[in-house]
Amino acid sequence: MSTDTSFATRAQEENWLPVLELAVEEVFEIMLGSRVKPVTQPELKPKGEFTAMVGLAGSLCGILTVCCSAKTAAEMAKRMLGDATVSPSEIADALGEVCNMIGGNFKNKLAGTDERCMLSVPTVVSGGEYEFYSMAEGKSVETIMLFEGSSIAVRLQLQS
Amino acid sequence: MDKIRALIVDDSSVMRKIVERSLRQAGIELEKVLEASNGSEALAALHENQVDLILCDINMPVMDGLEFVRAAATVPNAKGVPIVMITTEGSESHVVQALTAGARGYIRKPFTPDQVKEHVLPVLGRKP
C-alpha cells in the first residue's frame, strides 16, 4: 500500500475553503471565546498592520498567513490572555500562536495530510508598508473572517 | 490536594500563561511555576529544580519537545515526573513518538481547560 498521501491531499483542494474556515472558527471559539464568521464583501479586507505566518512543509508545502489591523491584533491578545492590557510583544506572540493553531487545526482536518506535513514556528511582521512575496506560487485559498466587528484575512498559499 | 511545582515549556509566552491558567482552572494548586521557551532551557531548569509536572510544546526553536522528552529521561530531577505534550502537531505519529519517548499525555491545540483537566489530573494520580 502506498504511503504517499500527497495526491489524496491535493485531490481534496476544492473543499479546502470550508475546512480552513472551520479551522479558524474553532481556534477563535476555543482559545479566544469568540465566534467568527466568514464574510464575502472584499471591501472588508483588513488593513495589514500585523501579519503572522507559518510555513508548511511535506505533503502540503507553502505558507499560511493571518493578517489584521493593530487594533484587532491587540483585541485578540486581550481575549486570549483575559487581560485588559497587553504589551506589544504579547500582541505579536498571540497572533503568531493563533496562526500556528489555525495551521495545525487545518492540516489535522485533512485526511492523510497530518502525518506528512510539518509546521514551522510562527513569524509575525508588524507595520503595513511591505510587499509580500511567497516562493509558494500555486493554489491559494483565502477567507475574510469577522471578529468583534473587525476583519481578519486568513490565506493559505501552496506550492504547485 | 497538595500544591504542585510545574514546568511549562513553550516558545510562546502567551501560551505559557494560558497553560498556567488552564491548570488553575482544572483545580490544580500551583506552588511554583517555572517557564522555559525551548527544550534546552527546560533541561537547564530541570538540572536546578525539582518539579512535579512538565507541560511541553513540540515545535520550538533550539530544541524541540520530542528531543527534550528524550533528553529529560537522563536528568535525575526528571525521573518519574509526568510530561504532557501540548501541541498543534496532532498526527498519530507525533503522539506515538511522544509517548514512546516517555510522555504520559498528549493535548492538541486548540484546547479547552476541560481537556487539560482530563489529561493532566490522571498523570498526577488524581481523578479528572
CSV table of C-alpha atoms in Angstrom, one decimal:
chain,number,residue,atom,x,y,z
A,1,MET,CA,0.0,0.0,0.0
A,2,SER,CA,1.3,3.4,-0.9
A,3,THR,CA,2.1,5.8,1.9
A,4,ASP,CA,2.2,8.8,-0.4
A,5,THR,CA,-0.7,10.9,0.7
A,6,SER,CA,0.1,14.0,-1.3
A,7,PHE,CA,-2.1,13.0,-4.2
A,8,ALA,CA,-5.1,12.3,-1.9
A,9,THR,CA,-4.4,15.6,-0.1
A,10,ARG,CA,-4.3,17.7,-3.3
A,11,ALA,CA,-7.4,15.9,-4.6
A,12,GLN,CA,-9.3,17.5,-1.7
A,13,GLU,CA,-8.4,21.0,-2.8
A,14,GLU,CA,-11.9,22.0,-3.8
A,15,ASN,CA,-13.0,21.6,-0.2
A,16,TRP,CA,-10.2,23.5,1.4
A,17,LEU,CA,-12.0,26.8,1.9
A,18,PRO,CA,-14.7,25.4,4.3
A,19,VAL,CA,-12.1,23.4,6.1
A,20,LEU,CA,-9.9,26.5,6.6
A,21,GLU,CA,-12.9,28.5,7.8
A,22,LEU,CA,-13.9,25.7,10.2
A,23,ALA,CA,-10.3,25.6,11.5
A,24,VAL,CA,-10.3,29.4,12.1
A,25,GLU,CA,-13.8,29.3,13.8
A,26,GLU,CA,-12.7,26.5,16.2
A,27,VAL,CA,-9.5,28.3,17.2
A,28,PHE,CA,-11.3,31.6,17.9
A,29,GLU,CA,-14.1,29.9,19.8
A,30,ILE,CA,-11.9,27.6,21.9
A,31,MET,CA,-8.9,29.9,22.6
A,32,LEU,CA,-10.5,33.4,22.5
A,33,GLY,CA,-14.1,32.6,23.4
A,34,SER,CA,-15.3,34.4,20.3
A,35,ARG,CA,-17.4,33.4,17.4
A,36,VAL,CA,-16.1,34.4,14.0
A,37,LYS,CA,-17.8,34.1,10.7
A,38,PRO,CA,-16.7,34.4,7.1
A,39,VAL,CA,-17.8,37.4,5.1
A,40,THR,CA,-18.0,37.8,1.4
A,41,GLN,CA,-17.5,41.6,0.9
A,42,PRO,CA,-14.0,42.1,-0.4
A,43,GLU,CA,-14.1,45.8,0.8
A,44,LEU,CA,-13.9,44.4,4.3
A,45,LYS,CA,-10.3,43.2,3.7
A,46,PRO,CA,-8.3,44.3,6.8
A,47,LYS,CA,-5.6,46.9,7.0
A,48,GLY,CA,-2.5,44.7,7.1
A,49,GLU,CA,-0.8,46.2,10.1
A,50,PHE,CA,0.1,42.8,11.6
A,51,THR,CA,0.8,39.6,9.6
A,52,ALA,CA,1.5,36.3,11.2
A,53,MET,CA,2.9,33.5,9.1
A,54,VAL,CA,3.5,29.8,9.5
A,55,GLY,CA,5.3,27.6,6.9
A,56,LEU,CA,4.1,24.2,5.9
A,57,ALA,CA,6.5,21.6,4.5
A,58,GLY,CA,5.9,18.0,3.4
A,59,SER,CA,2.7,16.8,1.7
A,60,LEU,CA,1.5,20.4,1.8
A,61,CYS,CA,4.2,22.9,1.1
A,62,GLY,CA,3.5,26.6,1.4
A,63,ILE,CA,2.6,29.3,3.9
A,64,LEU,CA,-0.4,30.3,6.0
A,65,THR,CA,-0.8,33.9,6.9
A,66,VAL,CA,-3.2,35.7,9.2
A,67,CYS,CA,-3.5,39.5,8.6
A,68,CYS,CA,-5.3,42.1,10.6
A,69,SER,CA,-5.2,45.7,11.9
A,70,ALA,CA,-3.1,46.6,15.0
A,71,LYS,CA,-6.3,47.2,17.0
A,72,THR,CA,-7.7,43.8,16.0
A,73,ALA,CA,-4.4,42.0,16.9
A,74,ALA,CA,-4.5,43.7,20.3
A,75,GLU,CA,-8.1,42.7,20.9
A,76,MET,CA,-7.2,39.1,20.0
A,77,ALA,CA,-4.3,39.1,22.5
A,78,LYS,CA,-6.6,40.6,25.3
A,79,ARG,CA,-9.1,37.8,24.6
A,80,MET,CA,-6.5,35.1,24.8
A,81,LEU,CA,-4.9,36.4,27.9
A,82,GLY,CA,-8.0,37.6,29.6
A,83,ASP,CA,-6.2,40.8,30.4
A,84,ALA,CA,-7.3,44.4,29.8
A,85,THR,CA,-3.9,45.5,28.8
A,86,VAL,CA,-1.3,43.7,26.7
A,87,SER,CA,2.2,44.5,25.6
A,88,PRO,CA,3.4,44.8,22.0
A,89,SER,CA,5.3,41.6,22.4
A,90,GLU,CA,2.3,39.8,23.7
A,91,ILE,CA,0.2,41.1,20.7
A,92,ALA,CA,2.7,39.6,18.3
A,93,ASP,CA,3.1,36.4,20.3
A,94,ALA,CA,-0.7,35.9,20.5
A,95,LEU,CA,-1.2,36.5,16.8
A,96,GLY,CA,1.6,34.1,15.9
A,97,GLU,CA,0.0,31.4,18.1
A,98,VAL,CA,-3.4,31.9,16.5
A,99,CYS,CA,-1.8,31.4,13.1
A,100,ASN,CA,0.1,28.4,14.4
A,101,MET,CA,-3.1,26.8,15.8
A,102,ILE,CA,-5.1,27.6,12.6
A,103,GLY,CA,-2.4,25.9,10.6
A,104,GLY,CA,-2.3,22.8,12.8
A,105,ASN,CA,-6.0,22.6,13.1
A,106,PHE,CA,-6.4,22.9,9.3
A,107,LYS,CA,-3.9,20.1,8.5
A,108,ASN,CA,-5.3,17.9,11.2
A,109,LYS,CA,-8.6,18.1,9.4
A,110,LEU,CA,-7.3,17.0,6.0
A,111,ALA,CA,-7.3,13.2,5.8
A,112,GLY,CA,-3.8,11.8,5.2
A,113,THR,CA,-2.1,15.2,5.5
A,114,ASP,CA,-1.4,15.4,9.1
A,115,GLU,CA,1.2,12.6,9.2
A,116,ARG,CA,3.3,14.1,6.4
A,117,CYS,CA,3.1,17.9,6.9
A,118,MET,CA,5.2,19.9,9.3
A,119,LEU,CA,4.7,23.4,10.6
A,120,SER,CA,7.4,25.9,11.2
A,121,VAL,CA,7.5,28.1,14.2
A,122,PRO,CA,5.4,31.3,13.5
A,123,THR,CA,6.8,34.6,12.4
A,124,VAL,CA,5.0,38.0,12.9
A,125,VAL,CA,5.5,41.1,10.9
A,126,SER,CA,4.2,44.5,12.2
A,127,GLY,CA,3.7,47.5,10.0
A,128,GLY,CA,1.8,47.7,6.8
A,129,GLU,CA,4.5,49.1,4.5
A,130,TYR,CA,5.8,45.9,2.9
A,131,GLU,CA,5.3,43.7,-0.1
A,132,PHE,CA,4.8,40.0,0.5
A,133,TYR,CA,6.4,37.6,-1.9
A,134,SER,CA,6.0,33.9,-1.4
A,135,MET,CA,8.0,31.3,-3.2
A,136,ALA,CA,5.0,29.1,-2.9
A,137,GLU,CA,3.3,30.3,-6.1
A,138,GLY,CA,0.5,27.9,-6.7
A,139,LYS,CA,-3.0,27.5,-5.4
A,140,SER,CA,-4.2,29.9,-2.8
A,141,VAL,CA,-7.3,29.9,-0.5
A,142,GLU,CA,-8.3,33.0,1.3
A,143,THR,CA,-11.1,33.9,3.7
A,144,ILE,CA,-12.1,37.1,5.4
A,145,MET,CA,-13.5,36.5,8.9
A,146,LEU,CA,-15.3,38.9,11.1
A,147,PHE,CA,-14.1,39.1,14.7
A,148,GLU,CA,-15.9,41.5,17.0
A,149,GLY,CA,-16.8,43.7,14.0
A,150,SER,CA,-13.2,43.8,12.6
A,151,SER,CA,-12.0,41.7,9.7
A,152,ILE,CA,-9.1,39.2,9.6
A,153,ALA,CA,-7.7,37.8,6.4
A,154,VAL,CA,-6.5,34.1,6.5
A,155,ARG,CA,-4.7,33.0,3.5
A,156,LEU,CA,-3.2,29.6,2.6
A,157,GLN,CA,-0.7,29.8,-0.3
A,158,LEU,CA,0.7,26.5,-1.6
A,159,GLN,CA,3.4,25.4,-4.0
A,160,SER,CA,2.2,23.9,-7.2
B,1,MET,CA,-4.9,18.5,47.4
B,2,ASP,CA,-1.2,19.1,47.6
B,3,LYS,CA,0.2,22.1,45.7
B,4,ILE,CA,2.5,21.2,42.8
B,5,ARG,CA,5.5,22.6,41.0
B,6,ALA,CA,5.1,22.8,37.3
B,7,LEU,CA,7.4,23.4,34.4
B,8,ILE,CA,5.7,24.9,31.3
B,9,VAL,CA,7.7,24.7,28.1
B,10,ASP,CA,6.5,26.7,25.1
B,11,ASP,CA,8.2,29.2,22.8
B,12,SER,CA,5.1,31.4,23.2
B,13,SER,CA,4.9,33.3,26.4
B,14,VAL,CA,1.2,33.9,25.8
B,15,MET,CA,0.6,30.1,25.5
B,16,ARG,CA,2.6,29.5,28.7
B,17,LYS,CA,0.2,31.9,30.5
B,18,ILE,CA,-2.8,30.2,29.0
B,19,VAL,CA,-1.5,26.8,30.1
B,20,GLU,CA,-0.9,28.0,33.6
B,21,ARG,CA,-4.4,29.5,33.8
B,22,SER,CA,-5.8,26.2,32.5
B,23,LEU,CA,-4.0,24.3,35.2
B,24,ARG,CA,-5.5,26.6,37.9
B,25,GLN,CA,-9.0,26.2,36.2
B,26,ALA,CA,-8.5,22.5,36.5
B,27,GLY,CA,-8.3,22.9,40.2
B,28,ILE,CA,-4.6,22.3,40.4
B,29,GLU,CA,-3.0,24.4,43.1
B,30,LEU,CA,0.4,25.6,42.0
B,31,GLU,CA,3.2,26.1,44.5
B,32,LYS,CA,5.7,27.2,41.8
B,33,VAL,CA,5.6,27.6,38.0
B,34,LEU,CA,8.8,27.5,36.0
B,35,GLU,CA,8.8,28.6,32.4
B,36,ALA,CA,11.1,27.7,29.5
B,37,SER,CA,10.9,28.8,25.9
B,38,ASN,CA,12.5,25.7,24.4
B,39,GLY,CA,13.8,22.2,25.3
B,40,SER,CA,17.3,23.4,26.1
B,41,GLU,CA,16.1,26.0,28.6
B,42,ALA,CA,13.8,23.4,30.1
B,43,LEU,CA,16.7,20.9,30.6
B,44,ALA,CA,18.7,23.7,32.3
B,45,ALA,CA,15.7,24.4,34.6
B,46,LEU,CA,15.4,20.7,35.5
B,47,HIS,CA,19.0,20.5,36.5
B,48,GLU,CA,18.4,23.2,39.0
B,49,ASN,CA,14.9,22.5,40.2
B,50,GLN,CA,12.6,19.6,41.2
B,51,VAL,CA,9.1,19.7,39.6
B,52,ASP,CA,6.0,17.5,39.8
B,53,LEU,CA,4.7,18.1,36.3
B,54,ILE,CA,6.0,19.1,32.9
B,55,LEU,CA,3.8,20.5,30.1
B,56,CYS,CA,5.6,20.8,26.8
B,57,ASP,CA,5.1,22.0,23.3
B,58,ILE,CA,6.6,20.2,20.3
B,59,ASN,CA,7.5,22.8,17.7
B,60,MET,CA,10.1,25.0,19.3
B,61,PRO,CA,13.4,26.5,18.2
B,62,VAL,CA,16.8,25.4,19.6
B,63,MET,CA,15.5,22.1,21.0
B,64,ASP,CA,12.0,20.7,20.1
B,65,GLY,CA,9.7,19.0,22.5
B,66,LEU,CA,10.3,15.4,21.4
B,67,GLU,CA,14.1,15.9,21.7
B,68,PHE,CA,13.5,17.4,25.2
B,69,VAL,CA,11.4,14.4,26.3
B,70,ARG,CA,14.2,12.0,25.3
B,71,ALA,CA,16.9,14.1,26.9
B,72,ALA,CA,14.8,14.6,30.1
B,73,ALA,CA,14.9,10.9,30.7
B,74,THR,CA,18.6,11.2,31.6
B,75,VAL,CA,18.1,14.0,34.1
B,76,PRO,CA,17.8,12.8,37.7
B,77,ASN,CA,15.4,15.6,38.7
B,78,ALA,CA,13.0,14.5,35.9
B,79,LYS,CA,12.9,10.8,36.9
B,80,GLY,CA,9.2,9.8,37.3
B,81,VAL,CA,8.0,13.3,36.6
B,82,PRO,CA,5.0,13.1,34.2
B,83,ILE,CA,5.3,15.0,30.9
B,84,VAL,CA,2.2,16.1,29.0
B,85,MET,CA,2.6,17.4,25.5
B,86,ILE,CA,0.5,20.4,24.4
B,87,THR,CA,0.9,21.0,20.7
B,88,THR,CA,-0.6,21.8,17.3
B,89,GLU,CA,1.0,18.7,15.9
B,90,GLY,CA,-1.9,16.3,16.1
B,91,SER,CA,-0.8,13.4,14.0
B,92,GLU,CA,-0.8,9.8,15.2
B,93,SER,CA,2.9,9.5,14.5
B,94,HIS,CA,3.7,12.5,16.7
B,95,VAL,CA,1.5,11.0,19.5
B,96,VAL,CA,3.3,7.7,19.2
B,97,GLN,CA,6.7,9.3,19.1
B,98,ALA,CA,5.9,11.4,22.2
B,99,LEU,CA,4.5,8.5,24.2
B,100,THR,CA,7.4,6.2,23.1
B,101,ALA,CA,9.9,8.9,24.2
B,102,GLY,CA,8.3,9.0,27.6
B,103,ALA,CA,5.5,11.5,27.6
B,104,ARG,CA,2.4,10.4,29.6
B,105,GLY,CA,-0.2,12.6,27.9
B,106,TYR,CA,-1.0,14.5,24.7
B,107,ILE,CA,-3.2,17.5,24.3
B,108,ARG,CA,-3.8,19.1,20.9
B,109,LYS,CA,-4.1,22.8,20.4
B,110,PRO,CA,-6.5,24.5,20.4
B,111,PHE,CA,-7.5,23.1,23.8
B,112,THR,CA,-10.2,23.7,26.4
B,113,PRO,CA,-9.5,23.9,30.2
B,114,ASP,CA,-11.6,20.7,30.5
B,115,GLN,CA,-9.1,18.9,28.2
B,116,VAL,CA,-6.3,20.0,30.4
B,117,LYS,CA,-8.1,18.7,33.4
B,118,GLU,CA,-8.9,15.4,31.6
B,119,HIS,CA,-5.3,14.7,30.6
B,120,VAL,CA,-3.3,16.2,33.5
B,121,LEU,CA,-5.2,15.1,36.6
B,122,PRO,CA,-4.7,11.3,35.8
B,123,VAL,CA,-1.0,11.7,35.4
B,124,LEU,CA,-0.9,13.3,38.8
B,125,GLY,CA,-2.8,10.4,40.3
B,126,ARG,CA,-6.0,12.4,40.7
B,127,LYS,CA,-9.5,11.9,39.4
B,128,PRO,CA,-10.5,14.2,36.5
